Amino acid sequence: MVKVLTACGNGMGSSMVIKMKVENALRQLNVPNVESASCSVGEAKGIARNYDIVIVSNHLIKEMEGCTNGKLIGLDNLMDDNEIKAKLEQALK
């Protein structure tokens, strides 16, 4: 199982949008058994160690450094499906 956490500044809209895009990208990459969650960066700092992949906007990446033992992905464009898919594919190698 791959556990993915998406986080944004407030844990509302952006993290949920990223979560849906991540789930779609993982389906396209034929990754079975995915567990995903979304929250604020503040919340993510406390739970990130429980996830294999943590995804945030690049401007929040420094706040998450050292909070996870998994892969930390920073996105330039939260709406870019191709960027999300490419970065997930790289993280899963």
CSV table of N, CA and C in Angstrom, one decimal:
chain,number,residue,atom,x,y,z
A,1,MET,N,0.8,-1.2,0.0
A,1,MET,CA,0.0,0.0,0.0
A,1,MET,C,0.9,1.2,0.0
A,2,VAL,N,0.5,2.2,-0.8
A,2,VAL,CA,1.2,3.5,-0.8
A,2,VAL,C,0.3,4.5,-0.1
A,3,LYS,N,0.9,5.2,0.9
A,3,LYS,CA,0.1,6.2,1.6
A,3,LYS,C,0.6,7.6,1.2
A,4,VAL,N,-0.3,8.4,0.8
A,4,VAL,CA,0.0,9.8,0.3
A,4,VAL,C,-0.7,10.8,1.1
A,5,LEU,N,0.0,11.8,1.5
A,5,LEU,CA,-0.6,13.0,2.2
A,5,LEU,C,-0.4,14.2,1.4
A,6,THR,N,-1.4,15.0,1.2
A,6,THR,CA,-1.3,16.3,0.5
A,6,THR,C,-1.7,17.4,1.5
A,7,ALA,N,-0.9,18.5,1.5
A,7,ALA,CA,-1.1,19.5,2.4
A,7,ALA,C,-1.0,20.9,1.8
A,8,CYS,N,-1.8,21.8,2.3
A,8,CYS,CA,-1.7,23.2,1.9
A,8,CYS,C,-1.7,24.1,3.1
A,9,GLY,N,-1.7,25.4,2.9
A,9,GLY,CA,-1.6,26.3,4.0
A,9,GLY,C,-2.7,26.2,5.0
A,10,ASN,N,-3.9,26.1,4.6
A,10,ASN,CA,-5.0,26.0,5.5
A,10,ASN,C,-5.7,24.6,5.6
A,11,GLY,N,-5.4,23.7,4.7
A,11,GLY,CA,-5.9,22.4,4.8
A,11,GLY,C,-7.3,22.3,4.2
A,12,MET,N,-7.7,23.3,3.4
A,12,MET,CA,-9.0,23.4,2.8
A,12,MET,C,-9.0,23.0,1.3
A,13,GLY,N,-9.2,23.9,0.5
A,13,GLY,CA,-9.3,23.7,-1.0
A,13,GLY,C,-8.2,23.1,-1.7
A,14,SER,N,-7.0,23.7,-1.6
A,14,SER,CA,-5.9,23.3,-2.4
A,14,SER,C,-5.5,21.8,-2.1
A,15,SER,N,-5.4,21.5,-0.8
A,15,SER,CA,-5.0,20.1,-0.5
A,15,SER,C,-5.9,19.1,-1.0
A,16,MET,N,-7.2,19.4,-1.0
A,16,MET,CA,-8.2,18.4,-1.5
A,16,MET,C,-8.1,18.3,-3.0
A,17,VAL,N,-7.9,19.4,-3.7
A,17,VAL,CA,-7.7,19.4,-5.2
A,17,VAL,C,-6.5,18.5,-5.5
A,18,ILE,N,-5.4,18.8,-4.8
A,18,ILE,CA,-4.2,18.0,-5.1
A,18,ILE,C,-4.4,16.5,-4.8
A,19,LYS,N,-5.1,16.2,-3.7
A,19,LYS,CA,-5.4,14.8,-3.4
A,19,LYS,C,-6.2,14.1,-4.5
A,20,MET,N,-7.2,14.8,-5.1
A,20,MET,CA,-7.9,14.2,-6.2
A,20,MET,C,-7.1,14.0,-7.4
A,21,LYS,N,-6.2,15.0,-7.7
A,21,LYS,CA,-5.3,14.9,-8.8
A,21,LYS,C,-4.3,13.8,-8.6
A,22,VAL,N,-3.8,13.6,-7.4
A,22,VAL,CA,-2.8,12.6,-7.0
A,22,VAL,C,-3.5,11.2,-7.2
A,23,GLU,N,-4.7,11.0,-6.7
A,23,GLU,CA,-5.4,9.8,-6.9
A,23,GLU,C,-5.6,9.4,-8.3
A,24,ASN,N,-5.9,10.4,-9.2
A,24,ASN,CA,-6.1,10.2,-10.6
A,24,ASN,C,-4.7,9.8,-11.2
A,25,ALA,N,-3.7,10.5,-10.9
A,25,ALA,CA,-2.4,10.2,-11.4
A,25,ALA,C,-1.9,8.8,-11.0
A,26,LEU,N,-2.2,8.4,-9.8
A,26,LEU,CA,-1.8,7.0,-9.3
A,26,LEU,C,-2.6,5.9,-10.1
A,27,ARG,N,-3.8,6.2,-10.4
A,27,ARG,CA,-4.6,5.3,-11.2
A,27,ARG,C,-4.0,5.1,-12.6
A,28,GLN,N,-3.6,6.2,-13.2
A,28,GLN,CA,-3.0,6.2,-14.5
A,28,GLN,C,-1.7,5.5,-14.5
A,29,LEU,N,-1.0,5.5,-13.3
A,29,LEU,CA,0.3,4.8,-13.2
A,29,LEU,C,0.1,3.4,-12.7
A,30,ASN,N,-1.2,2.9,-12.6
A,30,ASN,CA,-1.5,1.6,-12.2
A,30,ASN,C,-1.0,1.2,-10.8
A,31,VAL,N,-1.0,2.1,-9.9
A,31,VAL,CA,-0.6,1.9,-8.5
A,31,VAL,C,-1.8,1.4,-7.7
A,32,PRO,N,-1.8,0.2,-7.3
A,32,PRO,CA,-2.9,-0.4,-6.5
A,32,PRO,C,-2.8,0.0,-5.0
A,33,ASN,N,-3.9,-0.2,-4.3
A,33,ASN,CA,-3.8,0.0,-2.9
A,33,ASN,C,-3.3,1.4,-2.4
A,34,VAL,N,-4.0,2.4,-2.7
A,34,VAL,CA,-3.5,3.8,-2.3
A,34,VAL,C,-4.4,4.3,-1.2
A,35,GLU,N,-3.8,4.8,-0.2
A,35,GLU,CA,-4.5,5.5,0.9
A,35,GLU,C,-4.1,7.0,0.8
A,36,SER,N,-5.0,7.9,0.7
A,36,SER,CA,-4.6,9.3,0.6
A,36,SER,C,-5.4,10.1,1.6
A,37,ALA,N,-4.8,11.2,2.0
A,37,ALA,CA,-5.4,12.2,3.0
A,37,ALA,C,-5.0,13.6,2.6
A,38,SER,N,-5.7,14.6,3.1
A,38,SER,CA,-5.3,16.0,2.9
A,38,SER,C,-5.5,16.7,4.2
A,39,CYS,N,-4.7,17.7,4.4
A,39,CYS,CA,-4.8,18.5,5.6
A,39,CYS,C,-4.0,19.8,5.5
A,40,SER,N,-3.9,20.6,6.5
A,40,SER,CA,-3.1,21.8,6.5
A,40,SER,C,-1.6,21.4,6.8
A,41,VAL,N,-0.7,22.3,6.4
A,41,VAL,CA,0.7,22.0,6.7
A,41,VAL,C,1.0,21.9,8.2
A,42,GLY,N,0.3,22.7,9.0
A,42,GLY,CA,0.5,22.6,10.4
A,42,GLY,C,0.1,21.2,10.9
A,43,GLU,N,-1.0,20.6,10.5
A,43,GLU,CA,-1.4,19.3,10.8
A,43,GLU,C,-0.4,18.2,10.2
A,44,ALA,N,0.0,18.5,9.0
A,44,ALA,CA,0.9,17.5,8.3
A,44,ALA,C,2.2,17.3,9.0
A,45,LYS,N,2.7,18.4,9.7
A,45,LYS,CA,4.0,18.3,10.4
A,45,LYS,C,3.9,17.2,11.4
A,46,GLY,N,2.8,17.0,12.0
A,46,GLY,CA,2.6,16.0,13.1
A,46,GLY,C,2.3,14.6,12.6
A,47,ILE,N,1.8,14.4,11.4
A,47,ILE,CA,1.5,13.1,10.9
A,47,ILE,C,2.2,12.6,9.7
A,48,ALA,N,3.1,13.5,9.1
A,48,ALA,CA,3.8,13.1,7.9
A,48,ALA,C,4.6,11.9,7.9
A,49,ARG,N,5.1,11.5,9.1
A,49,ARG,CA,5.9,10.3,9.3
A,49,ARG,C,5.2,9.1,9.0
A,50,ASN,N,3.8,9.1,9.0
A,50,ASN,CA,3.0,8.0,8.7
A,50,ASN,C,2.7,7.8,7.2
A,51,TYR,N,3.3,8.6,6.4
A,51,TYR,CA,3.0,8.5,5.0
A,51,TYR,C,4.3,8.3,4.1
A,52,ASP,N,4.1,7.6,3.0
A,52,ASP,CA,5.2,7.3,2.1
A,52,ASP,C,5.6,8.4,1.2
A,53,ILE,N,4.6,9.2,0.9
A,53,ILE,CA,4.8,10.4,0.0
A,53,ILE,C,4.0,11.6,0.6
A,54,VAL,N,4.6,12.7,0.7
A,54,VAL,CA,4.0,14.0,1.2
A,54,VAL,C,4.1,15.0,0.1
A,55,ILE,N,3.0,15.6,-0.3
A,55,ILE,CA,3.0,16.6,-1.4
A,55,ILE,C,2.5,17.9,-0.9
A,56,VAL,N,3.3,18.9,-1.2
A,56,VAL,CA,2.9,20.3,-0.9
A,56,VAL,C,3.3,21.2,-2.0
A,57,SER,N,2.9,22.5,-2.0
A,57,SER,CA,3.3,23.5,-2.9
A,57,SER,C,4.8,23.8,-2.6
A,58,ASN,N,5.6,24.1,-3.6
A,58,ASN,CA,7.0,24.4,-3.4
A,58,ASN,C,7.2,25.5,-2.4
A,59,HIS,N,6.3,26.5,-2.3
A,59,HIS,CA,6.5,27.6,-1.3
A,59,HIS,C,6.4,27.1,0.2
A,60,LEU,N,5.8,25.9,0.3
A,60,LEU,CA,5.7,25.3,1.7
A,60,LEU,C,6.7,24.2,2.0
A,61,ILE,N,7.5,23.8,1.0
A,61,ILE,CA,8.4,22.7,1.2
A,61,ILE,C,9.3,22.8,2.4
A,62,LYS,N,9.9,24.0,2.6
A,62,LYS,CA,10.8,24.1,3.7
A,62,LYS,C,10.2,23.8,5.1
A,63,GLU,N,8.9,24.1,5.2
A,63,GLU,CA,8.2,23.8,6.4
A,63,GLU,C,8.0,22.4,6.7
A,64,MET,N,8.1,21.6,5.6
A,64,MET,CA,7.9,20.1,5.8
A,64,MET,C,9.2,19.3,5.8
A,65,GLU,N,10.3,20.0,5.5
A,65,GLU,CA,11.6,19.2,5.5
A,65,GLU,C,11.9,18.7,6.9
A,66,GLY,N,12.2,17.4,6.9
A,66,GLY,CA,12.5,16.8,8.2
A,66,GLY,C,11.3,16.2,8.9
A,67,CYS,N,10.2,16.4,8.4
A,67,CYS,CA,8.9,15.9,9.0
A,67,CYS,C,8.5,14.5,8.6
A,68,THR,N,9.1,14.0,7.5
A,68,THR,CA,8.7,12.7,7.0
A,68,THR,C,10.0,11.9,6.7
A,69,ASN,N,9.8,10.6,6.8
A,69,ASN,CA,10.9,9.6,6.4
A,69,ASN,C,10.6,9.2,5.0
A,70,GLY,N,9.5,9.6,4.4
A,70,GLY,CA,9.1,9.2,3.0
A,70,GLY,C,9.6,10.3,2.1
A,71,LYS,N,9.1,10.2,0.9
A,71,LYS,CA,9.4,11.2,-0.2
A,71,LYS,C,8.6,12.5,0.0
A,72,LEU,N,9.3,13.6,-0.1
A,72,LEU,CA,8.6,14.9,0.0
A,72,LEU,C,8.7,15.5,-1.4
A,73,ILE,N,7.5,15.8,-1.9
A,73,ILE,CA,7.3,16.4,-3.3
A,73,ILE,C,6.8,17.8,-3.2
A,74,GLY,N,7.5,18.7,-3.9
A,74,GLY,CA,7.1,20.1,-4.0
A,74,GLY,C,6.5,20.3,-5.4
A,75,LEU,N,5.4,21.0,-5.5
A,75,LEU,CA,4.8,21.3,-6.8
A,75,LEU,C,4.9,22.7,-7.2
A,76,ASP,N,5.3,23.0,-8.4
A,76,ASP,CA,5.4,24.4,-8.9
A,76,ASP,C,3.9,24.8,-9.2
A,77,ASN,N,3.1,24.0,-9.8
A,77,ASN,CA,1.8,24.3,-10.3
A,77,ASN,C,0.8,23.2,-9.8
A,78,LEU,N,0.0,23.6,-8.8
A,78,LEU,CA,-0.9,22.6,-8.2
A,78,LEU,C,-1.9,22.0,-9.1
A,79,MET,N,-2.2,22.7,-10.2
A,79,MET,CA,-3.2,22.3,-11.2
A,79,MET,C,-2.6,21.5,-12.4
A,80,ASP,N,-1.3,21.3,-12.4
A,80,ASP,CA,-0.7,20.7,-13.6
A,80,ASP,C,-0.6,19.2,-13.4
A,81,ASP,N,-1.6,18.5,-14.0
A,81,ASP,CA,-1.7,17.0,-13.9
A,81,ASP,C,-0.4,16.4,-14.4
A,82,ASN,N,0.3,16.9,-15.4
A,82,ASN,CA,1.5,16.3,-15.9
A,82,ASN,C,2.6,16.4,-14.9
A,83,GLU,N,2.7,17.5,-14.2
A,83,GLU,CA,3.8,17.7,-13.2
A,83,GLU,C,3.5,16.7,-12.1
A,84,ILE,N,2.3,16.6,-11.6
A,84,ILE,CA,1.9,15.7,-10.5
A,84,ILE,C,2.3,14.3,-10.9
A,85,LYS,N,1.9,13.8,-12.1
A,85,LYS,CA,2.1,12.5,-12.5
A,85,LYS,C,3.6,12.2,-12.6
A,86,ALA,N,4.3,13.1,-13.2
A,86,ALA,CA,5.8,12.9,-13.4
A,86,ALA,C,6.5,12.8,-12.1
A,87,LYS,N,6.2,13.7,-11.2
A,87,LYS,CA,6.8,13.7,-9.9
A,87,LYS,C,6.5,12.5,-9.0
A,88,LEU,N,5.2,12.0,-9.1
A,88,LEU,CA,4.8,10.8,-8.5
A,88,LEU,C,5.6,9.6,-9.0
A,89,GLU,N,5.6,9.5,-10.4
A,89,GLU,CA,6.3,8.4,-11.0
A,89,GLU,C,7.8,8.3,-10.6
A,90,GLN,N,8.4,9.5,-10.5
A,90,GLN,CA,9.8,9.5,-10.0
A,90,GLN,C,9.9,9.1,-8.5
A,91,ALA,N,9.0,9.5,-7.7
A,91,ALA,CA,9.0,9.2,-6.3
A,91,ALA,C,8.8,7.7,-6.1
A,92,LEU,N,8.0,7.0,-6.9
A,92,LEU,CA,7.7,5.6,-6.8
A,92,LEU,C,8.8,4.7,-7.2
A,93,LYS,N,9.8,5.2,-7.9
A,93,LYS,CA,10.9,4.4,-8.4
A,93,LYS,C,11.8,3.9,-7.2
